[in-house]
């Protein structure tokens, strides 16, 4: 299944690209995600909690850069993980493309998702997976914008000491899904039916 999303952040492309490629910095912006380690320069270990329908899932796995072009501002990340209760696995290939925009920079994401085992049955409704993916992307974009817009920390004592941006403290990882998402998906379905009639 292929899922496409895009969002904008208020930074020029060079700065936005540096932020986007700083995995330890942006990992807390991803709802339900927790970075647990780095096994190599371009490989990261982590956990992701997500809800598909009524089922809460927690995946442990790795994400690896398989392509990275800093000049063209394009990258691909391969991620794979298994549900910690043995109910299946998920893998994905995420392509990032960054370009200038009116607000600063636009980030286009294309994700190819594969689910196996019971996990595939929980998410067999394409609308459920698409809804979860859209909500994750929306919250990630909001958190990322808040991080880059954080006010500078007070200047350190001493002449010439530079201030640095301090991102807001990351909230505890929470799984995406639940009642709010279910109601949102229901409303979207009703809206589509009305637009056809």
Short mmCIF file of N, CA and C in Angstrom, two decimals:
data_model
loop_
_atom_site.label_atom_id
_atom_site.label_comp_id
_atom_site.label_asym_id
_atom_site.label_seq_id
_atom_site.Cartn_x
_atom_site.Cartn_y
_atom_site.Cartn_z
N UNK A 1 0.84 -1.18 0.00
CA UNK A 1 0.00 0.00 0.00
C UNK A 1 0.88 1.24 0.00
N UNK A 2 0.54 2.20 -0.85
CA UNK A 2 1.31 3.44 -0.94
C UNK A 2 0.50 4.57 -0.33
N UNK A 3 1.14 5.35 0.56
CA UNK A 3 0.49 6.45 1.25
C UNK A 3 1.31 7.70 1.01
N UNK A 4 0.64 8.79 0.61
CA UNK A 4 1.34 10.05 0.35
C UNK A 4 0.86 11.13 1.30
N UNK A 5 1.79 11.89 1.83
CA UNK A 5 1.49 13.02 2.71
C UNK A 5 2.46 14.14 2.41
N UNK A 6 2.09 15.35 2.81
CA UNK A 6 3.00 16.48 2.69
C UNK A 6 2.68 17.50 3.77
N UNK A 7 3.66 18.31 4.12
CA UNK A 7 3.46 19.38 5.08
C UNK A 7 4.57 20.41 4.89
N UNK A 8 4.40 21.57 5.53
CA UNK A 8 5.38 22.65 5.40
C UNK A 8 5.89 23.04 6.78
N UNK A 9 7.15 23.51 6.82
CA UNK A 9 7.71 24.04 8.05
C UNK A 9 8.38 25.38 7.74
N UNK A 10 8.39 26.30 8.72
CA UNK A 10 8.88 27.66 8.48
C UNK A 10 10.40 27.78 8.58
N UNK A 11 11.10 27.04 7.72
CA UNK A 11 12.56 27.13 7.67
C UNK A 11 12.98 27.12 6.20
N UNK A 12 14.06 27.82 5.85
CA UNK A 12 14.57 27.70 4.48
C UNK A 12 15.04 26.27 4.22
N UNK A 13 15.07 25.84 2.95
CA UNK A 13 15.35 24.44 2.64
C UNK A 13 16.62 23.86 3.27
N UNK A 14 17.73 24.61 3.25
CA UNK A 14 18.97 24.05 3.82
C UNK A 14 18.81 23.76 5.30
N UNK A 15 18.20 24.71 6.04
CA UNK A 15 18.01 24.50 7.48
C UNK A 15 16.99 23.40 7.73
N UNK A 16 15.92 23.38 6.94
CA UNK A 16 14.89 22.36 7.12
C UNK A 16 15.47 20.96 6.87
N UNK A 17 16.32 20.84 5.85
CA UNK A 17 16.92 19.54 5.55
C UNK A 17 17.82 19.06 6.70
N UNK A 18 18.59 19.98 7.27
CA UNK A 18 19.45 19.60 8.39
C UNK A 18 18.63 19.12 9.58
N UNK A 19 17.51 19.77 9.83
CA UNK A 19 16.64 19.34 10.93
C UNK A 19 16.04 17.97 10.63
N UNK A 20 15.54 17.79 9.40
CA UNK A 20 14.88 16.55 9.02
C UNK A 20 15.83 15.35 9.10
N UNK A 21 17.10 15.56 8.81
CA UNK A 21 18.07 14.47 8.83
C UNK A 21 18.68 14.24 10.22
N UNK A 22 18.30 15.05 11.20
CA UNK A 22 18.78 14.89 12.56
C UNK A 22 17.80 13.99 13.32
N UNK A 23 17.94 12.68 13.15
CA UNK A 23 16.97 11.72 13.67
C UNK A 23 16.77 11.83 15.18
N UNK A 24 17.85 11.92 15.99
CA UNK A 24 17.63 12.04 17.44
C UNK A 24 16.82 13.28 17.81
N UNK A 25 16.94 14.34 17.03
CA UNK A 25 16.19 15.56 17.33
C UNK A 25 14.71 15.44 16.95
N UNK A 26 14.42 14.82 15.80
CA UNK A 26 13.03 14.80 15.35
C UNK A 26 12.25 13.58 15.83
N UNK A 27 12.94 12.54 16.34
CA UNK A 27 12.23 11.34 16.79
C UNK A 27 11.15 11.66 17.83
N UNK A 28 11.41 12.55 18.82
CA UNK A 28 10.35 12.85 19.79
C UNK A 28 9.14 13.54 19.18
N UNK A 29 9.27 14.07 17.96
CA UNK A 29 8.14 14.72 17.30
C UNK A 29 7.15 13.71 16.73
N UNK A 30 7.59 12.46 16.54
CA UNK A 30 6.74 11.43 15.93
C UNK A 30 5.86 10.81 17.01
N UNK A 31 4.53 10.97 16.92
CA UNK A 31 3.66 10.41 17.96
C UNK A 31 3.77 8.90 18.03
N UNK A 32 3.90 8.40 19.25
CA UNK A 32 3.99 6.96 19.45
C UNK A 32 5.36 6.37 19.24
N UNK A 33 6.36 7.20 18.88
CA UNK A 33 7.70 6.69 18.57
C UNK A 33 8.68 6.98 19.70
N UNK A 34 9.64 6.09 19.84
CA UNK A 34 10.69 6.25 20.84
C UNK A 34 12.00 5.72 20.26
N UNK A 35 13.01 6.57 20.20
CA UNK A 35 14.32 6.16 19.72
C UNK A 35 15.06 5.49 20.87
N UNK A 36 15.52 4.25 20.66
CA UNK A 36 16.17 3.50 21.74
C UNK A 36 17.66 3.30 21.53
N UNK A 37 18.17 3.57 20.32
CA UNK A 37 19.61 3.39 20.11
C UNK A 37 19.99 3.61 18.67
N UNK A 38 21.30 3.66 18.46
CA UNK A 38 21.84 3.80 17.10
C UNK A 38 22.89 2.72 16.92
N UNK A 39 22.66 1.85 15.93
CA UNK A 39 23.55 0.71 15.74
C UNK A 39 24.66 1.00 14.74
N UNK A 40 24.47 2.01 13.89
CA UNK A 40 25.48 2.40 12.91
C UNK A 40 25.20 3.84 12.53
N UNK A 41 26.04 4.42 11.67
CA UNK A 41 25.86 5.82 11.31
C UNK A 41 24.47 6.10 10.76
N UNK A 42 23.94 5.19 9.97
CA UNK A 42 22.64 5.44 9.33
C UNK A 42 21.58 4.44 9.75
N UNK A 43 21.74 3.78 10.89
CA UNK A 43 20.75 2.80 11.35
C UNK A 43 20.35 3.12 12.78
N UNK A 44 19.04 3.17 13.01
CA UNK A 44 18.51 3.55 14.31
C UNK A 44 17.56 2.49 14.83
N UNK A 45 17.61 2.25 16.14
CA UNK A 45 16.70 1.31 16.79
C UNK A 45 15.60 2.10 17.48
N UNK A 46 14.40 1.56 17.47
CA UNK A 46 13.32 2.28 18.12
C UNK A 46 12.08 1.43 18.34
N UNK A 47 11.08 2.07 18.95
CA UNK A 47 9.79 1.45 19.19
C UNK A 47 8.71 2.39 18.67
N UNK A 48 7.64 1.82 18.15
CA UNK A 48 6.51 2.61 17.67
C UNK A 48 5.23 1.97 18.20
N UNK A 49 4.39 2.77 18.84
CA UNK A 49 3.09 2.32 19.32
C UNK A 49 2.01 2.91 18.43
N UNK A 50 1.10 2.08 17.98
CA UNK A 50 0.04 2.53 17.07
C UNK A 50 -1.20 1.70 17.32
N UNK A 51 -2.36 2.28 17.01
CA UNK A 51 -3.61 1.56 17.19
C UNK A 51 -4.27 1.38 15.83
N UNK A 52 -4.58 0.14 15.49
CA UNK A 52 -5.32 -0.17 14.27
C UNK A 52 -6.68 -0.70 14.70
N UNK A 53 -7.72 0.11 14.47
CA UNK A 53 -9.04 -0.27 14.94
C UNK A 53 -9.01 -0.38 16.45
N UNK A 54 -9.51 -1.48 17.02
CA UNK A 54 -9.56 -1.61 18.47
C UNK A 54 -8.27 -2.15 19.09
N UNK A 55 -7.27 -2.43 18.28
CA UNK A 55 -6.08 -3.13 18.77
C UNK A 55 -4.88 -2.20 18.89
N UNK A 56 -4.30 -2.15 20.08
CA UNK A 56 -3.08 -1.37 20.31
C UNK A 56 -1.87 -2.26 20.02
N UNK A 57 -0.97 -1.78 19.18
CA UNK A 57 0.21 -2.54 18.78
C UNK A 57 1.46 -1.78 19.17
N UNK A 58 2.52 -2.52 19.46
CA UNK A 58 3.80 -1.91 19.77
C UNK A 58 4.88 -2.67 19.00
N UNK A 59 5.57 -1.95 18.11
CA UNK A 59 6.59 -2.55 17.26
C UNK A 59 7.97 -2.14 17.73
N UNK A 60 8.89 -3.09 17.73
CA UNK A 60 10.29 -2.81 17.95
C UNK A 60 11.04 -3.14 16.69
N UNK A 61 11.94 -2.26 16.25
CA UNK A 61 12.64 -2.53 15.00
C UNK A 61 13.73 -1.54 14.71
N UNK A 62 14.13 -1.49 13.45
CA UNK A 62 15.22 -0.61 13.03
C UNK A 62 14.81 0.18 11.79
N UNK A 63 15.42 1.35 11.66
CA UNK A 63 15.22 2.18 10.47
C UNK A 63 16.60 2.54 9.93
N UNK A 64 16.76 2.43 8.62
CA UNK A 64 18.06 2.63 7.98
C UNK A 64 17.92 3.54 6.76
N UNK A 65 18.82 4.51 6.62
CA UNK A 65 18.87 5.30 5.40
C UNK A 65 19.42 4.42 4.28
N UNK A 66 18.65 4.28 3.20
CA UNK A 66 19.13 3.52 2.04
C UNK A 66 19.52 4.46 0.91
N UNK A 67 19.05 5.69 0.96
CA UNK A 67 19.46 6.73 0.01
C UNK A 67 19.48 8.05 0.76
N UNK A 68 20.45 8.90 0.41
CA UNK A 68 20.48 10.24 0.98
C UNK A 68 21.27 11.15 0.05
N UNK A 69 20.57 12.14 -0.50
CA UNK A 69 21.19 13.10 -1.42
C UNK A 69 20.97 14.49 -0.82
N UNK A 70 22.00 15.01 -0.15
CA UNK A 70 21.87 16.30 0.53
C UNK A 70 21.72 17.45 -0.47
N UNK A 71 22.26 17.30 -1.67
CA UNK A 71 22.14 18.37 -2.67
C UNK A 71 20.72 18.44 -3.22
N UNK A 72 20.17 17.29 -3.60
CA UNK A 72 18.80 17.25 -4.14
C UNK A 72 17.75 17.25 -3.04
N UNK A 73 18.21 17.11 -1.79
CA UNK A 73 17.32 17.06 -0.62
C UNK A 73 16.27 15.96 -0.77
N UNK A 74 16.80 14.77 -1.02
CA UNK A 74 15.97 13.59 -1.18
C UNK A 74 16.58 12.45 -0.38
N UNK A 75 15.75 11.68 0.29
CA UNK A 75 16.26 10.54 1.06
C UNK A 75 15.20 9.45 1.11
N UNK A 76 15.68 8.22 1.32
CA UNK A 76 14.80 7.07 1.52
C UNK A 76 15.23 6.34 2.79
N UNK A 77 14.25 5.98 3.59
CA UNK A 77 14.51 5.25 4.83
C UNK A 77 13.71 3.95 4.80
N UNK A 78 14.39 2.85 5.07
CA UNK A 78 13.72 1.56 5.17
C UNK A 78 13.52 1.23 6.64
N UNK A 79 12.31 0.91 7.02
CA UNK A 79 12.01 0.58 8.42
C UNK A 79 11.31 -0.77 8.47
N UNK A 80 11.64 -1.54 9.48
CA UNK A 80 10.96 -2.82 9.68
C UNK A 80 10.95 -3.16 11.15
N UNK A 81 9.86 -3.76 11.57
CA UNK A 81 9.73 -4.12 12.98
C UNK A 81 8.68 -5.19 13.18
N UNK A 82 8.72 -5.79 14.37
CA UNK A 82 7.78 -6.85 14.73
C UNK A 82 6.99 -6.42 15.96
N UNK A 83 5.73 -6.82 15.98
CA UNK A 83 4.90 -6.54 17.15
C UNK A 83 5.48 -7.29 18.34
N UNK A 84 5.56 -6.62 19.47
CA UNK A 84 6.22 -7.21 20.64
C UNK A 84 5.43 -8.35 21.25
N UNK A 85 4.18 -8.54 20.83
CA UNK A 85 3.38 -9.68 21.31
C UNK A 85 3.29 -10.78 20.26
N UNK A 86 4.10 -10.65 19.19
CA UNK A 86 4.15 -11.70 18.18
C UNK A 86 2.96 -11.77 17.25
N UNK A 87 2.25 -10.67 17.07
CA UNK A 87 1.05 -10.69 16.24
C UNK A 87 1.31 -10.33 14.79
N UNK A 88 2.57 -10.17 14.43
CA UNK A 88 2.87 -9.86 13.04
C UNK A 88 3.99 -8.86 12.92
N UNK A 89 4.15 -8.34 11.72
CA UNK A 89 5.26 -7.43 11.45
C UNK A 89 4.82 -6.36 10.47
N UNK A 90 5.61 -5.30 10.43
CA UNK A 90 5.36 -4.21 9.49
C UNK A 90 6.69 -3.78 8.90
N UNK A 91 6.66 -3.40 7.64
CA UNK A 91 7.85 -2.85 7.00
C UNK A 91 7.41 -1.71 6.10
N UNK A 92 8.31 -0.80 5.87
CA UNK A 92 7.97 0.34 5.03
C UNK A 92 9.19 0.98 4.42
N UNK A 93 8.99 1.60 3.30
CA UNK A 93 10.02 2.39 2.64
C UNK A 93 9.48 3.81 2.53
N UNK A 94 10.13 4.75 3.20
CA UNK A 94 9.66 6.13 3.25
C UNK A 94 10.60 7.00 2.41
N UNK A 95 10.03 7.70 1.43
CA UNK A 95 10.80 8.62 0.59
C UNK A 95 10.49 10.04 1.02
N UNK A 96 11.55 10.84 1.27
CA UNK A 96 11.42 12.25 1.63
C UNK A 96 11.90 13.09 0.45
N UNK A 97 11.13 14.12 0.10
CA UNK A 97 11.58 15.10 -0.88
C UNK A 97 11.27 16.48 -0.34
N UNK A 98 12.29 17.32 -0.22
CA UNK A 98 12.11 18.65 0.33
C UNK A 98 12.28 19.69 -0.78
N UNK A 99 11.41 20.70 -0.78
CA UNK A 99 11.48 21.75 -1.79
C UNK A 99 11.08 23.08 -1.17
N UNK A 100 11.50 24.21 -1.78
CA UNK A 100 11.11 25.52 -1.25
C UNK A 100 9.60 25.72 -1.34
N UNK A 101 9.07 26.51 -0.42
CA UNK A 101 7.63 26.82 -0.45
C UNK A 101 7.42 28.23 0.11
N UNK A 102 6.17 28.69 0.03
CA UNK A 102 5.86 30.02 0.55
C UNK A 102 6.12 30.16 2.03
N UNK A 103 5.94 29.07 2.80
CA UNK A 103 6.17 29.12 4.25
C UNK A 103 7.61 28.81 4.62
N UNK A 104 8.40 28.40 3.67
CA UNK A 104 9.79 28.05 3.95
C UNK A 104 10.18 26.81 3.19
N UNK A 105 9.67 25.65 3.63
CA UNK A 105 10.00 24.38 2.97
C UNK A 105 8.80 23.45 2.99
N UNK A 106 8.64 22.72 1.91
CA UNK A 106 7.60 21.70 1.80
C UNK A 106 8.26 20.34 1.82
N UNK A 107 7.70 19.43 2.60
CA UNK A 107 8.22 18.07 2.70
C UNK A 107 7.15 17.12 2.17
N UNK A 108 7.50 16.39 1.11
CA UNK A 108 6.60 15.39 0.53
C UNK A 108 7.07 14.01 0.95
N UNK A 109 6.17 13.22 1.50
CA UNK A 109 6.48 11.87 1.96
C UNK A 109 5.69 10.86 1.15
N UNK A 110 6.35 9.82 0.71
CA UNK A 110 5.69 8.67 0.09
C UNK A 110 6.10 7.43 0.86
N UNK A 111 5.11 6.72 1.39
CA UNK A 111 5.40 5.55 2.23
C UNK A 111 4.78 4.31 1.60
N UNK A 112 5.59 3.29 1.41
CA UNK A 112 5.10 1.99 0.95
C UNK A 112 5.09 1.06 2.16
N UNK A 113 3.89 0.64 2.56
CA UNK A 113 3.70 -0.13 3.79
C UNK A 113 3.32 -1.56 3.46
N UNK A 114 3.94 -2.50 4.19
CA UNK A 114 3.58 -3.92 4.08
C UNK A 114 3.33 -4.45 5.49
N UNK A 115 2.16 -5.06 5.70
CA UNK A 115 1.82 -5.66 6.99
C UNK A 115 1.68 -7.17 6.80
N UNK A 116 2.14 -7.93 7.80
CA UNK A 116 2.02 -9.39 7.74
C UNK A 116 1.49 -9.92 9.06
N UNK A 117 0.98 -11.15 9.02
CA UNK A 117 0.45 -11.77 10.23
C UNK A 117 -0.89 -11.18 10.64
N UNK A 118 -1.22 -11.30 11.94
CA UNK A 118 -2.49 -10.78 12.42
C UNK A 118 -2.58 -9.27 12.23
N UNK A 119 -1.43 -8.61 12.26
CA UNK A 119 -1.41 -7.15 12.06
C UNK A 119 -2.08 -6.78 10.74
N UNK A 120 -1.85 -7.58 9.71
CA UNK A 120 -2.45 -7.30 8.40
C UNK A 120 -3.97 -7.39 8.47
N UNK A 121 -4.50 -8.30 9.31
CA UNK A 121 -5.95 -8.42 9.45
C UNK A 121 -6.52 -7.23 10.20
N UNK A 122 -5.80 -6.75 11.23
CA UNK A 122 -6.28 -5.61 12.00
C UNK A 122 -6.39 -4.37 11.10
N UNK A 123 -5.46 -4.24 10.16
CA UNK A 123 -5.43 -3.04 9.33
C UNK A 123 -5.90 -3.26 7.92
N UNK A 124 -6.70 -4.32 7.70
CA UNK A 124 -7.05 -4.66 6.31
C UNK A 124 -7.93 -3.60 5.66
N UNK A 125 -8.62 -2.80 6.44
CA UNK A 125 -9.37 -1.71 5.83
C UNK A 125 -8.42 -0.59 5.44
N UNK A 126 -8.28 -0.33 4.15
CA UNK A 126 -7.34 0.69 3.67
C UNK A 126 -7.63 2.04 4.31
N UNK A 127 -8.92 2.32 4.57
CA UNK A 127 -9.27 3.60 5.19
C UNK A 127 -8.70 3.75 6.58
N UNK A 128 -8.62 2.64 7.32
CA UNK A 128 -8.07 2.69 8.67
C UNK A 128 -6.59 3.04 8.61
N UNK A 129 -5.82 2.34 7.78
CA UNK A 129 -4.38 2.59 7.68
C UNK A 129 -4.13 3.99 7.16
N UNK A 130 -4.87 4.42 6.14
CA UNK A 130 -4.70 5.76 5.60
C UNK A 130 -5.02 6.81 6.66
N UNK A 131 -6.08 6.59 7.42
CA UNK A 131 -6.45 7.54 8.47
C UNK A 131 -5.40 7.64 9.56
N UNK A 132 -4.86 6.50 9.98
CA UNK A 132 -3.80 6.50 10.99
C UNK A 132 -2.56 7.21 10.45
N UNK A 133 -2.19 6.90 9.20
CA UNK A 133 -1.00 7.53 8.61
C UNK A 133 -1.17 9.04 8.50
N UNK A 134 -2.36 9.50 8.09
CA UNK A 134 -2.60 10.94 7.98
C UNK A 134 -2.52 11.63 9.33
N UNK A 135 -3.07 10.97 10.36
CA UNK A 135 -3.05 11.56 11.70
C UNK A 135 -1.63 11.61 12.25
N UNK A 136 -0.84 10.56 12.02
CA UNK A 136 0.56 10.56 12.45
C UNK A 136 1.31 11.70 11.78
N UNK A 137 1.11 11.86 10.46
CA UNK A 137 1.80 12.91 9.71
C UNK A 137 1.39 14.29 10.21
N UNK A 138 0.10 14.48 10.48
CA UNK A 138 -0.38 15.78 10.96
C UNK A 138 0.25 16.14 12.30
N UNK A 139 0.25 15.17 13.23
CA UNK A 139 0.81 15.45 14.55
C UNK A 139 2.33 15.64 14.48
N UNK A 140 2.99 14.85 13.63
CA UNK A 140 4.43 15.00 13.46
C UNK A 140 4.76 16.40 12.95
N UNK A 141 4.01 16.87 11.94
CA UNK A 141 4.24 18.20 11.38
C UNK A 141 4.04 19.28 12.44
N UNK A 142 2.98 19.16 13.24
CA UNK A 142 2.74 20.14 14.30
C UNK A 142 3.87 20.16 15.31
N UNK A 143 4.31 18.98 15.73
CA UNK A 143 5.39 18.89 16.72
C UNK A 143 6.70 19.42 16.15
N UNK A 144 6.96 19.12 14.87
CA UNK A 144 8.19 19.58 14.24
C UNK A 144 8.20 21.10 14.12
N UNK A 145 7.06 21.67 13.73
CA UNK A 145 6.97 23.14 13.65
C UNK A 145 7.18 23.77 15.02
N UNK A 146 6.62 23.16 16.07
CA UNK A 146 6.81 23.69 17.43
C UNK A 146 8.28 23.61 17.84
N UNK A 147 8.95 22.54 17.43
CA UNK A 147 10.36 22.38 17.77
C UNK A 147 11.23 23.44 17.11
N UNK A 148 11.02 23.68 15.82
CA UNK A 148 11.87 24.65 15.12
C UNK A 148 11.50 26.08 15.48
N UNK A 149 10.29 26.29 16.01
CA UNK A 149 9.87 27.65 16.38
C UNK A 149 10.11 27.94 17.85
N UNK A 150 10.71 26.99 18.58
CA UNK A 150 10.94 27.20 20.01
C UNK A 150 11.82 28.43 20.22
N UNK A 151 11.50 29.26 21.23
CA UNK A 151 12.31 30.46 21.45
C UNK A 151 13.72 30.10 21.88
N UNK A 152 14.68 30.97 21.57
CA UNK A 152 16.05 30.71 21.98
C UNK A 152 16.15 30.62 23.50
N UNK A 153 17.04 29.76 23.98
CA UNK A 153 17.29 29.66 25.41
C UNK A 153 18.05 30.90 25.85
N UNK A 154 17.99 31.26 27.15
CA UNK A 154 18.75 32.43 27.63
C UNK A 154 20.22 32.29 27.29
N UNK A 155 20.84 33.40 26.94
CA UNK A 155 22.25 33.38 26.57
C UNK A 155 23.10 32.96 27.76
N UNK A 156 24.13 32.18 27.48
CA UNK A 156 25.05 31.76 28.53
C UNK A 156 25.88 32.96 28.99
N UNK A 157 26.35 32.88 30.20
CA UNK A 157 27.16 33.97 30.75
C UNK A 157 28.45 34.12 29.97
N UNK A 158 28.90 35.34 29.86
CA UNK A 158 30.19 35.57 29.19
C UNK A 158 30.00 36.25 27.86
N UNK A 159 30.96 37.07 27.47
CA UNK A 159 30.85 37.78 26.19
C UNK A 159 30.90 36.83 25.00
N UNK A 160 30.07 37.11 24.01
CA UNK A 160 30.10 36.34 22.77
C UNK A 160 29.46 34.98 22.86
N UNK A 161 28.83 34.66 24.01
CA UNK A 161 28.21 33.34 24.14
C UNK A 161 26.92 33.32 23.32
N UNK A 162 26.75 32.30 22.50
CA UNK A 162 25.59 32.22 21.61
C UNK A 162 24.44 31.52 22.30
N UNK A 163 23.23 31.94 21.96
CA UNK A 163 22.05 31.23 22.47
C UNK A 163 21.69 30.13 21.48
N UNK A 164 21.04 29.11 21.98
CA UNK A 164 20.65 27.99 21.12
C UNK A 164 19.15 27.78 21.26
N UNK A 165 18.56 27.22 20.21
CA UNK A 165 17.15 26.88 20.28
C UNK A 165 16.96 25.64 21.13
N UNK A 166 15.99 25.70 22.00
CA UNK A 166 15.70 24.56 22.85
C UNK A 166 14.33 24.03 22.51
N UNK A 167 14.24 22.81 22.00
CA UNK A 167 12.92 22.29 21.66
C UNK A 167 12.10 22.05 22.90
N UNK A 168 10.77 22.15 22.80
CA UNK A 168 9.94 21.86 23.95
C UNK A 168 10.09 20.41 24.36
N UNK A 169 9.91 20.12 25.66
CA UNK A 169 10.06 18.72 26.09
C UNK A 169 9.07 17.83 25.38
N UNK A 170 9.54 16.67 24.94
CA UNK A 170 8.69 15.74 24.20
C UNK A 170 7.69 15.08 25.14
N UNK A 171 6.47 14.95 24.69
CA UNK A 171 5.46 14.26 25.47
C UNK A 171 5.74 12.77 25.45
N UNK A 172 5.22 12.06 26.44
CA UNK A 172 5.39 10.62 26.47
C UNK A 172 4.76 10.01 25.23
N UNK A 173 5.40 8.99 24.69
CA UNK A 173 4.90 8.36 23.47
C UNK A 173 3.52 7.76 23.72
N UNK A 174 2.58 8.12 22.86
CA UNK A 174 1.21 7.61 22.97
C UNK A 174 0.82 6.99 21.64
N UNK A 175 0.10 5.86 21.67
CA UNK A 175 -0.31 5.27 20.41
C UNK A 175 -1.33 6.13 19.70
N UNK A 176 -1.21 6.20 18.36
CA UNK A 176 -2.19 6.91 17.56
C UNK A 176 -3.41 6.01 17.41
N UNK A 177 -4.56 6.58 17.46
CA UNK A 177 -5.77 5.80 17.26
C UNK A 177 -6.80 6.15 18.31
N UNK A 178 -7.63 5.19 18.65
CA UNK A 178 -8.61 5.41 19.68
C UNK A 178 -9.89 6.05 19.17
N UNK A 179 -10.71 6.50 20.11
CA UNK A 179 -12.04 7.00 19.80
C UNK A 179 -12.01 8.21 18.88
N UNK A 180 -11.11 9.15 19.16
CA UNK A 180 -11.05 10.37 18.35
C UNK A 180 -10.80 10.07 16.89
N UNK A 181 -9.85 9.16 16.60
CA UNK A 181 -9.54 8.81 15.22
C UNK A 181 -10.72 8.07 14.59
N UNK A 182 -11.36 7.18 15.35
CA UNK A 182 -12.51 6.45 14.82
C UNK A 182 -13.61 7.42 14.41
N UNK A 183 -13.88 8.42 15.25
CA UNK A 183 -14.92 9.39 14.92
C UNK A 183 -14.51 10.22 13.69
N UNK A 184 -13.24 10.55 13.59
CA UNK A 184 -12.76 11.31 12.44
C UNK A 184 -12.96 10.50 11.15
N UNK A 185 -12.60 9.22 11.18
CA UNK A 185 -12.77 8.37 10.00
C UNK A 185 -14.25 8.22 9.64
N UNK A 186 -15.10 8.09 10.65
CA UNK A 186 -16.53 7.97 10.40
C UNK A 186 -17.05 9.25 9.73
N UNK A 187 -16.64 10.40 10.24
CA UNK A 187 -17.08 11.67 9.66
C UNK A 187 -16.60 11.80 8.21
N UNK A 188 -15.34 11.39 7.95
CA UNK A 188 -14.83 11.47 6.58
C UNK A 188 -15.65 10.58 5.65
N UNK A 189 -16.05 9.39 6.13
CA UNK A 189 -16.86 8.48 5.31
C UNK A 189 -18.23 9.09 5.01
N UNK A 190 -18.84 9.69 6.04
CA UNK A 190 -20.15 10.33 5.85
C UNK A 190 -20.02 11.49 4.86
N UNK A 191 -18.95 12.27 5.00
CA UNK A 191 -18.76 13.42 4.11
C UNK A 191 -18.61 12.97 2.66
N UNK A 192 -17.89 11.85 2.45
CA UNK A 192 -17.72 11.33 1.09
C UNK A 192 -19.07 10.89 0.50
N UNK A 193 -19.90 10.25 1.35
CA UNK A 193 -21.22 9.82 0.87
C UNK A 193 -22.08 11.02 0.48
N UNK A 194 -22.05 12.08 1.30
CA UNK A 194 -22.82 13.28 0.99
C UNK A 194 -22.35 13.93 -0.30
N UNK A 195 -21.02 13.94 -0.50
CA UNK A 195 -20.50 14.61 -1.69
C UNK A 195 -20.88 13.86 -2.97
N UNK A 196 -21.16 12.55 -2.85
CA UNK A 196 -21.56 11.77 -4.04
C UNK A 196 -23.03 11.99 -4.39
N UNK A 197 -23.82 12.31 -3.35
CA UNK A 197 -25.27 12.42 -3.59
C UNK A 197 -25.66 13.82 -4.04
#
